[in-house]
Amino acid sequence: MSRTACSAAALALVMNLLAAGAAGAQQAADPGANVMPTAGLRLSDYSAPTPLGIPGARVIDTPELRERLAGELPPLLFDTAGGTGHDTIPGAIWLPGAGLGTGFDDALRQQLEKTLTLVTGGDRARPLVFFCVSRNCWLSYNATLRAVRLDYQVYWYRGGLEAWRAAGGELEPPKAIWRKPQ
């Protein structure tokens, strides 16, 4: 092998190692890298690191969310953050309490099912995106799992409002608010 070919191969190897190291460092910096996805609802400690993935749904990031929102059939957005009120991603429906509950077959499931049927017109193929305040919020994770069990096409915007704002996204009052479950 010529000296030039060896130098090029060495440079390629170094670049690959640097790229892998950067990706590994980024993943290691995310506490969610150490959290295993679960198909069950989290019933306490909702403000904690969430996993990087979720069974039955796809994780969506800000660039892909923006692309889908600009597409031919934009997804319906569901903000699951708690509290007494806040601005959210334009067009989102605020579902305070949708990530709570006691199990998959509780009264909350019935309320969520009615709400999703109403806003989708019964179209279970309509893309739905659930999100919360940040990647350290299990409320959107739980609501996403509930929608998956109802056979909807579901995306989880793990970064939530924090990621949206960090990318320069505008916020506005929710499009609609459901009555908080009792």
mmCIF file with all atom_site columns, C-alpha atoms in Angstrom:
data_model
loop_
_atom_site.group_PDB
_atom_site.id
_atom_site.type_symbol
_atom_site.label_atom_id
_atom_site.label_alt_id
_atom_site.label_comp_id
_atom_site.label_asym_id
_atom_site.label_entity_id
_atom_site.label_seq_id
_atom_site.pdbx_PDB_ins_code
_atom_site.Cartn_x
_atom_site.Cartn_y
_atom_site.Cartn_z
_atom_site.occupancy
_atom_site.B_iso_or_equiv
_atom_site.pdbx_formal_charge
_atom_site.auth_seq_id
_atom_site.auth_comp_id
_atom_site.auth_asym_id
_atom_site.auth_atom_id
_atom_site.pdbx_PDB_model_num
ATOM 1   C CA . MET A 1 1   ? 0.000   0.000  0.000  1.00 0.00 ? 1   MET A CA 1
ATOM 2   C CA . SER A 1 2   ? 1.376   3.418  -0.879 1.00 0.00 ? 2   SER A CA 1
ATOM 3   C CA . ARG A 1 3   ? 2.110   6.070  1.725  1.00 0.00 ? 3   ARG A CA 1
ATOM 4   C CA . THR A 1 4   ? -0.779  8.201  0.359  1.00 0.00 ? 4   THR A CA 1
ATOM 5   C CA . ALA A 1 5   ? -3.213  5.267  0.585  1.00 0.00 ? 5   ALA A CA 1
ATOM 6   C CA . CYS A 1 6   ? -2.054  4.530  4.159  1.00 0.00 ? 6   CYS A CA 1
ATOM 7   C CA . SER A 1 7   ? -2.500  8.188  5.123  1.00 0.00 ? 7   SER A CA 1
ATOM 8   C CA . ALA A 1 8   ? -5.970  8.264  3.608  1.00 0.00 ? 8   ALA A CA 1
ATOM 9   C CA . ALA A 1 9   ? -6.941  5.037  5.378  1.00 0.00 ? 9   ALA A CA 1
ATOM 10  C CA . ALA A 1 10  ? -5.569  6.329  8.676  1.00 0.00 ? 10  ALA A CA 1
ATOM 11  C CA . LEU A 1 11  ? -7.449  9.606  8.279  1.00 0.00 ? 11  LEU A CA 1
ATOM 12  C CA . ALA A 1 12  ? -10.679 7.749  7.498  1.00 0.00 ? 12  ALA A CA 1
ATOM 13  C CA . LEU A 1 13  ? -10.193 5.572  10.578 1.00 0.00 ? 13  LEU A CA 1
ATOM 14  C CA . VAL A 1 14  ? -9.576  8.602  12.804 1.00 0.00 ? 14  VAL A CA 1
ATOM 15  C CA . MET A 1 15  ? -12.651 10.386 11.398 1.00 0.00 ? 15  MET A CA 1
ATOM 16  C CA . ASN A 1 16  ? -14.823 7.319  12.021 1.00 0.00 ? 16  ASN A CA 1
ATOM 17  C CA . LEU A 1 17  ? -13.506 6.999  15.580 1.00 0.00 ? 17  LEU A CA 1
ATOM 18  C CA . LEU A 1 18  ? -14.150 10.684 16.251 1.00 0.00 ? 18  LEU A CA 1
ATOM 19  C CA . ALA A 1 19  ? -17.688 10.453 14.867 1.00 0.00 ? 19  ALA A CA 1
ATOM 20  C CA . ALA A 1 20  ? -18.427 7.317  16.902 1.00 0.00 ? 20  ALA A CA 1
ATOM 21  C CA . GLY A 1 21  ? -16.955 8.931  20.003 1.00 0.00 ? 21  GLY A CA 1
ATOM 22  C CA . ALA A 1 22  ? -19.068 12.059 19.552 1.00 0.00 ? 22  ALA A CA 1
ATOM 23  C CA . ALA A 1 23  ? -22.230 10.015 19.063 1.00 0.00 ? 23  ALA A CA 1
ATOM 24  C CA . GLY A 1 24  ? -21.385 7.853  22.060 1.00 0.00 ? 24  GLY A CA 1
ATOM 25  C CA . ALA A 1 25  ? -20.639 10.916 24.190 1.00 0.00 ? 25  ALA A CA 1
ATOM 26  C CA . GLN A 1 26  ? -23.925 12.520 23.173 1.00 0.00 ? 26  GLN A CA 1
ATOM 27  C CA . GLN A 1 27  ? -25.845 9.360  24.065 1.00 0.00 ? 27  GLN A CA 1
ATOM 28  C CA . ALA A 1 28  ? -23.925 8.973  27.337 1.00 0.00 ? 28  ALA A CA 1
ATOM 29  C CA . ALA A 1 29  ? -24.754 12.618 28.190 1.00 0.00 ? 29  ALA A CA 1
ATOM 30  C CA . ASP A 1 30  ? -28.474 11.802 27.874 1.00 0.00 ? 30  ASP A CA 1
ATOM 31  C CA . PRO A 1 31  ? -29.593 10.128 31.128 1.00 0.00 ? 31  PRO A CA 1
ATOM 32  C CA . GLY A 1 32  ? -32.291 8.343  29.101 1.00 0.00 ? 32  GLY A CA 1
ATOM 33  C CA . ALA A 1 33  ? -29.585 6.158  27.572 1.00 0.00 ? 33  ALA A CA 1
ATOM 34  C CA . ASN A 1 34  ? -29.590 4.243  30.868 1.00 0.00 ? 34  ASN A CA 1
ATOM 35  C CA . VAL A 1 35  ? -33.388 3.891  31.078 1.00 0.00 ? 35  VAL A CA 1
ATOM 36  C CA . MET A 1 36  ? -34.935 0.773  29.569 1.00 0.00 ? 36  MET A CA 1
ATOM 37  C CA . PRO A 1 37  ? -38.154 1.197  27.554 1.00 0.00 ? 37  PRO A CA 1
ATOM 38  C CA . THR A 1 38  ? -41.176 -0.464 29.120 1.00 0.00 ? 38  THR A CA 1
ATOM 39  C CA . ALA A 1 39  ? -44.584 -1.391 27.746 1.00 0.00 ? 39  ALA A CA 1
ATOM 40  C CA . GLY A 1 40  ? -46.182 -0.606 31.111 1.00 0.00 ? 40  GLY A CA 1
ATOM 41  C CA . LEU A 1 41  ? -47.320 2.733  32.444 1.00 0.00 ? 41  LEU A CA 1
ATOM 42  C CA . ARG A 1 42  ? -45.123 4.569  34.911 1.00 0.00 ? 42  ARG A CA 1
ATOM 43  C CA . LEU A 1 43  ? -47.371 5.238  37.897 1.00 0.00 ? 43  LEU A CA 1
ATOM 44  C CA . SER A 1 44  ? -45.166 7.590  39.929 1.00 0.00 ? 44  SER A CA 1
ATOM 45  C CA . ASP A 1 45  ? -42.081 9.814  39.726 1.00 0.00 ? 45  ASP A CA 1
ATOM 46  C CA . TYR A 1 46  ? -43.149 11.321 36.398 1.00 0.00 ? 46  TYR A CA 1
ATOM 47  C CA . SER A 1 47  ? -40.332 13.904 36.373 1.00 0.00 ? 47  SER A CA 1
ATOM 48  C CA . ALA A 1 48  ? -37.400 11.633 35.622 1.00 0.00 ? 48  ALA A CA 1
ATOM 49  C CA . PRO A 1 49  ? -35.290 10.680 32.595 1.00 0.00 ? 49  PRO A CA 1
ATOM 50  C CA . THR A 1 50  ? -37.240 8.792  29.938 1.00 0.00 ? 50  THR A CA 1
ATOM 51  C CA . PRO A 1 51  ? -35.923 6.046  27.654 1.00 0.00 ? 51  PRO A CA 1
ATOM 52  C CA . LEU A 1 52  ? -34.646 6.786  24.157 1.00 0.00 ? 52  LEU A CA 1
ATOM 53  C CA . GLY A 1 53  ? -37.333 4.560  22.613 1.00 0.00 ? 53  GLY A CA 1
ATOM 54  C CA . ILE A 1 54  ? -40.882 3.415  23.250 1.00 0.00 ? 54  ILE A CA 1
ATOM 55  C CA . PRO A 1 55  ? -42.618 0.124  22.337 1.00 0.00 ? 55  PRO A CA 1
ATOM 56  C CA . GLY A 1 56  ? -45.162 0.386  19.530 1.00 0.00 ? 56  GLY A CA 1
ATOM 57  C CA . ALA A 1 57  ? -44.442 4.006  18.607 1.00 0.00 ? 57  ALA A CA 1
ATOM 58  C CA . ARG A 1 58  ? -41.676 5.942  16.954 1.00 0.00 ? 58  ARG A CA 1
ATOM 59  C CA . VAL A 1 59  ? -39.639 8.672  18.568 1.00 0.00 ? 59  VAL A CA 1
ATOM 60  C CA . ILE A 1 60  ? -39.703 11.849 16.502 1.00 0.00 ? 60  ILE A CA 1
ATOM 61  C CA . ASP A 1 61  ? -37.235 14.746 16.724 1.00 0.00 ? 61  ASP A CA 1
ATOM 62  C CA . THR A 1 62  ? -37.782 18.443 16.010 1.00 0.00 ? 62  THR A CA 1
ATOM 63  C CA . PRO A 1 63  ? -36.671 18.485 12.350 1.00 0.00 ? 63  PRO A CA 1
ATOM 64  C CA . GLU A 1 64  ? -38.918 15.526 11.512 1.00 0.00 ? 64  GLU A CA 1
ATOM 65  C CA . LEU A 1 65  ? -41.833 17.015 13.457 1.00 0.00 ? 65  LEU A CA 1
ATOM 66  C CA . ARG A 1 66  ? -41.504 20.285 11.534 1.00 0.00 ? 66  ARG A CA 1
ATOM 67  C CA . GLU A 1 67  ? -41.358 18.371 8.253  1.00 0.00 ? 67  GLU A CA 1
ATOM 68  C CA . ARG A 1 68  ? -44.475 16.370 9.117  1.00 0.00 ? 68  ARG A CA 1
ATOM 69  C CA . LEU A 1 69  ? -46.347 19.479 10.275 1.00 0.00 ? 69  LEU A CA 1
ATOM 70  C CA . ALA A 1 70  ? -45.642 21.074 6.877  1.00 0.00 ? 70  ALA A CA 1
ATOM 71  C CA . GLY A 1 71  ? -46.699 17.908 5.034  1.00 0.00 ? 71  GLY A CA 1
ATOM 72  C CA . GLU A 1 72  ? -49.879 16.936 3.248  1.00 0.00 ? 72  GLU A CA 1
ATOM 73  C CA . LEU A 1 73  ? -51.436 15.243 6.294  1.00 0.00 ? 73  LEU A CA 1
ATOM 74  C CA . PRO A 1 74  ? -49.959 16.892 9.382  1.00 0.00 ? 74  PRO A CA 1
ATOM 75  C CA . PRO A 1 75  ? -50.136 14.932 12.619 1.00 0.00 ? 75  PRO A CA 1
ATOM 76  C CA . LEU A 1 76  ? -52.420 15.921 15.446 1.00 0.00 ? 76  LEU A CA 1
ATOM 77  C CA . LEU A 1 77  ? -50.444 17.261 18.408 1.00 0.00 ? 77  LEU A CA 1
ATOM 78  C CA . PHE A 1 78  ? -51.191 16.395 22.034 1.00 0.00 ? 78  PHE A CA 1
ATOM 79  C CA . ASP A 1 79  ? -49.521 18.201 24.912 1.00 0.00 ? 79  ASP A CA 1
ATOM 80  C CA . THR A 1 80  ? -49.683 16.104 28.091 1.00 0.00 ? 80  THR A CA 1
ATOM 81  C CA . ALA A 1 81  ? -47.930 18.502 30.479 1.00 0.00 ? 81  ALA A CA 1
ATOM 82  C CA . GLY A 1 82  ? -49.618 19.137 33.788 1.00 0.00 ? 82  GLY A CA 1
ATOM 83  C CA . GLY A 1 83  ? -50.113 22.434 35.538 1.00 0.00 ? 83  GLY A CA 1
ATOM 84  C CA . THR A 1 84  ? -52.733 25.133 35.375 1.00 0.00 ? 84  THR A CA 1
ATOM 85  C CA . GLY A 1 85  ? -51.994 26.421 31.896 1.00 0.00 ? 85  GLY A CA 1
ATOM 86  C CA . HIS A 1 86  ? -49.166 27.194 29.492 1.00 0.00 ? 86  HIS A CA 1
ATOM 87  C CA . ASP A 1 87  ? -48.425 27.959 25.878 1.00 0.00 ? 87  ASP A CA 1
ATOM 88  C CA . THR A 1 88  ? -47.629 25.036 23.633 1.00 0.00 ? 88  THR A CA 1
ATOM 89  C CA . ILE A 1 89  ? -46.683 24.041 20.090 1.00 0.00 ? 89  ILE A CA 1
ATOM 90  C CA . PRO A 1 90  ? -49.059 25.736 17.622 1.00 0.00 ? 90  PRO A CA 1
ATOM 91  C CA . GLY A 1 91  ? -52.129 23.630 16.945 1.00 0.00 ? 91  GLY A CA 1
ATOM 92  C CA . ALA A 1 92  ? -51.664 21.323 19.950 1.00 0.00 ? 92  ALA A CA 1
ATOM 93  C CA . ILE A 1 93  ? -54.525 20.041 22.046 1.00 0.00 ? 93  ILE A CA 1
ATOM 94  C CA . TRP A 1 94  ? -53.706 20.119 25.744 1.00 0.00 ? 94  TRP A CA 1
ATOM 95  C CA . LEU A 1 95  ? -54.528 16.897 27.584 1.00 0.00 ? 95  LEU A CA 1
ATOM 96  C CA . PRO A 1 96  ? -53.572 17.594 31.227 1.00 0.00 ? 96  PRO A CA 1
ATOM 97  C CA . GLY A 1 97  ? -53.682 14.339 33.168 1.00 0.00 ? 97  GLY A CA 1
ATOM 98  C CA . ALA A 1 98  ? -53.567 12.072 30.098 1.00 0.00 ? 98  ALA A CA 1
ATOM 99  C CA . GLY A 1 99  ? -50.298 10.574 31.328 1.00 0.00 ? 99  GLY A CA 1
ATOM 100 C CA . LEU A 1 100 ? -51.618 9.730  34.770 1.00 0.00 ? 100 LEU A CA 1
ATOM 101 C CA . GLY A 1 101 ? -53.998 6.916  35.713 1.00 0.00 ? 101 GLY A CA 1
ATOM 102 C CA . THR A 1 102 ? -53.830 3.572  37.436 1.00 0.00 ? 102 THR A CA 1
ATOM 103 C CA . GLY A 1 103 ? -53.568 1.197  34.480 1.00 0.00 ? 103 GLY A CA 1
ATOM 104 C CA . PHE A 1 104 ? -54.501 0.671  30.866 1.00 0.00 ? 104 PHE A CA 1
ATOM 105 C CA . ASP A 1 105 ? -58.139 -0.182 31.585 1.00 0.00 ? 105 ASP A CA 1
ATOM 106 C CA . ASP A 1 106 ? -59.038 2.728  33.866 1.00 0.00 ? 106 ASP A CA 1
ATOM 107 C CA . ALA A 1 107 ? -61.500 5.607  33.356 1.00 0.00 ? 107 ALA A CA 1
ATOM 108 C CA . LEU A 1 108 ? -58.710 7.682  31.830 1.00 0.00 ? 108 LEU A CA 1
ATOM 109 C CA . ARG A 1 109 ? -58.431 5.217  28.945 1.00 0.00 ? 109 ARG A CA 1
ATOM 110 C CA . GLN A 1 110 ? -62.117 5.670  28.213 1.00 0.00 ? 110 GLN A CA 1
ATOM 111 C CA . GLN A 1 111 ? -61.807 9.463  28.223 1.00 0.00 ? 111 GLN A CA 1
ATOM 112 C CA . LEU A 1 112 ? -58.708 9.382  26.007 1.00 0.00 ? 112 LEU A CA 1
ATOM 113 C CA . GLU A 1 113 ? -60.353 6.953  23.592 1.00 0.00 ? 113 GLU A CA 1
ATOM 114 C CA . LYS A 1 114 ? -63.420 9.218  23.246 1.00 0.00 ? 114 LYS A CA 1
ATOM 115 C CA . THR A 1 115 ? -61.235 12.271 22.747 1.00 0.00 ? 115 THR A CA 1
ATOM 116 C CA . LEU A 1 116 ? -59.031 10.624 20.112 1.00 0.00 ? 116 LEU A CA 1
ATOM 117 C CA . THR A 1 117 ? -62.070 9.254  18.267 1.00 0.00 ? 117 THR A CA 1
ATOM 118 C CA . LEU A 1 118 ? -63.605 12.726 18.220 1.00 0.00 ? 118 LEU A CA 1
ATOM 119 C CA . VAL A 1 119 ? -60.529 14.629 17.005 1.00 0.00 ? 119 VAL A CA 1
ATOM 120 C CA . THR A 1 120 ? -59.476 12.000 14.440 1.00 0.00 ? 120 THR A CA 1
ATOM 121 C CA . GLY A 1 121 ? -62.993 11.373 13.165 1.00 0.00 ? 121 GLY A CA 1
ATOM 122 C CA . GLY A 1 122 ? -62.348 7.713  13.987 1.00 0.00 ? 122 GLY A CA 1
ATOM 123 C CA . ASP A 1 123 ? -59.363 7.547  11.607 1.00 0.00 ? 123 ASP A CA 1
ATOM 124 C CA . ARG A 1 124 ? -56.852 5.385  13.491 1.00 0.00 ? 124 ARG A CA 1
ATOM 125 C CA . ALA A 1 125 ? -54.308 5.856  10.686 1.00 0.00 ? 125 ALA A CA 1
ATOM 126 C CA . ARG A 1 126 ? -54.155 9.611  11.363 1.00 0.00 ? 126 ARG A CA 1
ATOM 127 C CA . PRO A 1 127 ? -50.711 10.340 12.803 1.00 0.00 ? 127 PRO A CA 1
ATOM 128 C CA . LEU A 1 128 ? -50.713 11.474 16.431 1.00 0.00 ? 128 LEU A CA 1
ATOM 129 C CA . VAL A 1 129 ? -47.795 13.101 18.258 1.00 0.00 ? 129 VAL A CA 1
ATOM 130 C CA . PHE A 1 130 ? -47.648 13.168 22.057 1.00 0.00 ? 130 PHE A CA 1
ATOM 131 C CA . PHE A 1 131 ? -45.246 15.394 23.950 1.00 0.00 ? 131 PHE A CA 1
ATOM 132 C CA . CYS A 1 132 ? -44.648 16.946 27.344 1.00 0.00 ? 132 CYS A CA 1
ATOM 133 C CA . VAL A 1 133 ? -42.340 19.574 28.817 1.00 0.00 ? 133 VAL A CA 1
ATOM 134 C CA . SER A 1 134 ? -39.028 17.790 28.207 1.00 0.00 ? 134 SER A CA 1
ATOM 135 C CA . ARG A 1 135 ? -37.269 14.457 27.851 1.00 0.00 ? 135 ARG A CA 1
ATOM 136 C CA . ASN A 1 136 ? -37.590 14.136 31.641 1.00 0.00 ? 136 ASN A CA 1
ATOM 137 C CA . CYS A 1 137 ? -41.375 13.765 31.624 1.00 0.00 ? 137 CYS A CA 1
ATOM 138 C CA . TRP A 1 138 ? -43.114 10.399 31.668 1.00 0.00 ? 138 TRP A CA 1
ATOM 139 C CA . LEU A 1 139 ? -46.589 11.861 31.088 1.00 0.00 ? 139 LEU A CA 1
ATOM 140 C CA . SER A 1 140 ? -46.209 11.878 27.298 1.00 0.00 ? 140 SER A CA 1
ATOM 141 C CA . TYR A 1 141 ? -44.588 8.433  27.391 1.00 0.00 ? 141 TYR A CA 1
ATOM 142 C CA . ASN A 1 142 ? -47.637 7.045  29.227 1.00 0.00 ? 142 ASN A CA 1
ATOM 143 C CA . ALA A 1 143 ? -50.136 8.802  26.929 1.00 0.00 ? 143 ALA A CA 1
ATOM 144 C CA . THR A 1 144 ? -48.244 7.484  23.902 1.00 0.00 ? 144 THR A CA 1
ATOM 145 C CA . LEU A 1 145 ? -48.488 3.933  25.241 1.00 0.00 ? 145 LEU A CA 1
ATOM 146 C CA . ARG A 1 146 ? -52.222 4.394  25.784 1.00 0.00 ? 146 ARG A CA 1
ATOM 147 C CA . ALA A 1 147 ? -52.711 5.583  22.178 1.00 0.00 ? 147 ALA A CA 1
ATOM 148 C CA . VAL A 1 148 ? -50.630 2.649  20.891 1.00 0.00 ? 148 VAL A CA 1
ATOM 149 C CA . ARG A 1 149 ? -52.929 0.250  22.748 1.00 0.00 ? 149 ARG A CA 1
ATOM 150 C CA . LEU A 1 150 ? -55.875 1.963  21.043 1.00 0.00 ? 150 LEU A CA 1
ATOM 151 C CA . ASP A 1 151 ? -54.278 1.096  17.661 1.00 0.00 ? 151 ASP A CA 1
ATOM 152 C CA . TYR A 1 152 ? -53.399 4.611  16.509 1.00 0.00 ? 152 TYR A CA 1
ATOM 153 C CA . GLN A 1 153 ? -50.358 5.588  14.442 1.00 0.00 ? 153 GLN A CA 1
ATOM 154 C CA . VAL A 1 154 ? -48.367 7.235  17.211 1.00 0.00 ? 154 VAL A CA 1
ATOM 155 C CA . TYR A 1 155 ? -45.185 9.286  17.472 1.00 0.00 ? 155 TYR A CA 1
ATOM 156 C CA . TRP A 1 156 ? -43.532 10.373 20.700 1.00 0.00 ? 156 TRP A CA 1
ATOM 157 C CA . TYR A 1 157 ? -41.840 13.766 20.641 1.00 0.00 ? 157 TYR A CA 1
ATOM 158 C CA . ARG A 1 158 ? -39.529 12.972 23.535 1.00 0.00 ? 158 ARG A CA 1
ATOM 159 C CA . GLY A 1 159 ? -37.851 16.388 23.703 1.00 0.00 ? 159 GLY A CA 1
ATOM 160 C CA . GLY A 1 160 ? -41.191 18.149 24.060 1.00 0.00 ? 160 GLY A CA 1
ATOM 161 C CA . LEU A 1 161 ? -41.599 21.871 24.623 1.00 0.00 ? 161 LEU A CA 1
ATOM 162 C CA . GLU A 1 162 ? -37.989 22.241 25.727 1.00 0.00 ? 162 GLU A CA 1
ATOM 163 C CA . ALA A 1 163 ? -36.656 20.882 22.414 1.00 0.00 ? 163 ALA A CA 1
ATOM 164 C CA . TRP A 1 164 ? -39.201 22.875 20.408 1.00 0.00 ? 164 TRP A CA 1
ATOM 165 C CA . ARG A 1 165 ? -38.180 26.155 22.083 1.00 0.00 ? 165 ARG A CA 1
ATOM 166 C CA . ALA A 1 166 ? -34.453 25.311 21.826 1.00 0.00 ? 166 ALA A CA 1
ATOM 167 C CA . ALA A 1 167 ? -34.912 24.978 18.044 1.00 0.00 ? 167 ALA A CA 1
ATOM 168 C CA . GLY A 1 168 ? -36.565 28.402 17.849 1.00 0.00 ? 168 GLY A CA 1
ATOM 169 C CA . GLY A 1 169 ? -40.143 27.110 17.733 1.00 0.00 ? 169 GLY A CA 1
ATOM 170 C CA . GLU A 1 170 ? -42.985 29.483 18.548 1.00 0.00 ? 170 GLU A CA 1
ATOM 171 C CA . LEU A 1 171 ? -45.484 28.759 21.308 1.00 0.00 ? 171 LEU A CA 1
ATOM 172 C CA . GLU A 1 172 ? -49.131 29.747 21.537 1.00 0.00 ? 172 GLU A CA 1
ATOM 173 C CA . PRO A 1 173 ? -52.202 28.932 23.625 1.00 0.00 ? 173 PRO A CA 1
ATOM 174 C CA . PRO A 1 174 ? -53.556 25.392 23.091 1.00 0.00 ? 174 PRO A CA 1
ATOM 175 C CA . LYS A 1 175 ? -56.025 24.819 20.263 1.00 0.00 ? 175 LYS A CA 1
ATOM 176 C CA . ALA A 1 176 ? -58.295 23.013 22.736 1.00 0.00 ? 176 ALA A CA 1
ATOM 177 C CA . ILE A 1 177 ? -58.150 21.722 26.307 1.00 0.00 ? 177 ILE A CA 1
ATOM 178 C CA . TRP A 1 178 ? -59.878 18.635 27.617 1.00 0.00 ? 178 TRP A CA 1
ATOM 179 C CA . ARG A 1 179 ? -61.409 18.463 31.042 1.00 0.00 ? 179 ARG A CA 1
ATOM 180 C CA . LYS A 1 180 ? -58.802 17.116 33.433 1.00 0.00 ? 180 LYS A CA 1
ATOM 181 C CA . PRO A 1 181 ? -59.635 13.535 34.476 1.00 0.00 ? 181 PRO A CA 1
ATOM 182 C CA . GLN A 1 182 ? -60.818 13.071 38.040 1.00 0.00 ? 182 GLN A CA 1
#
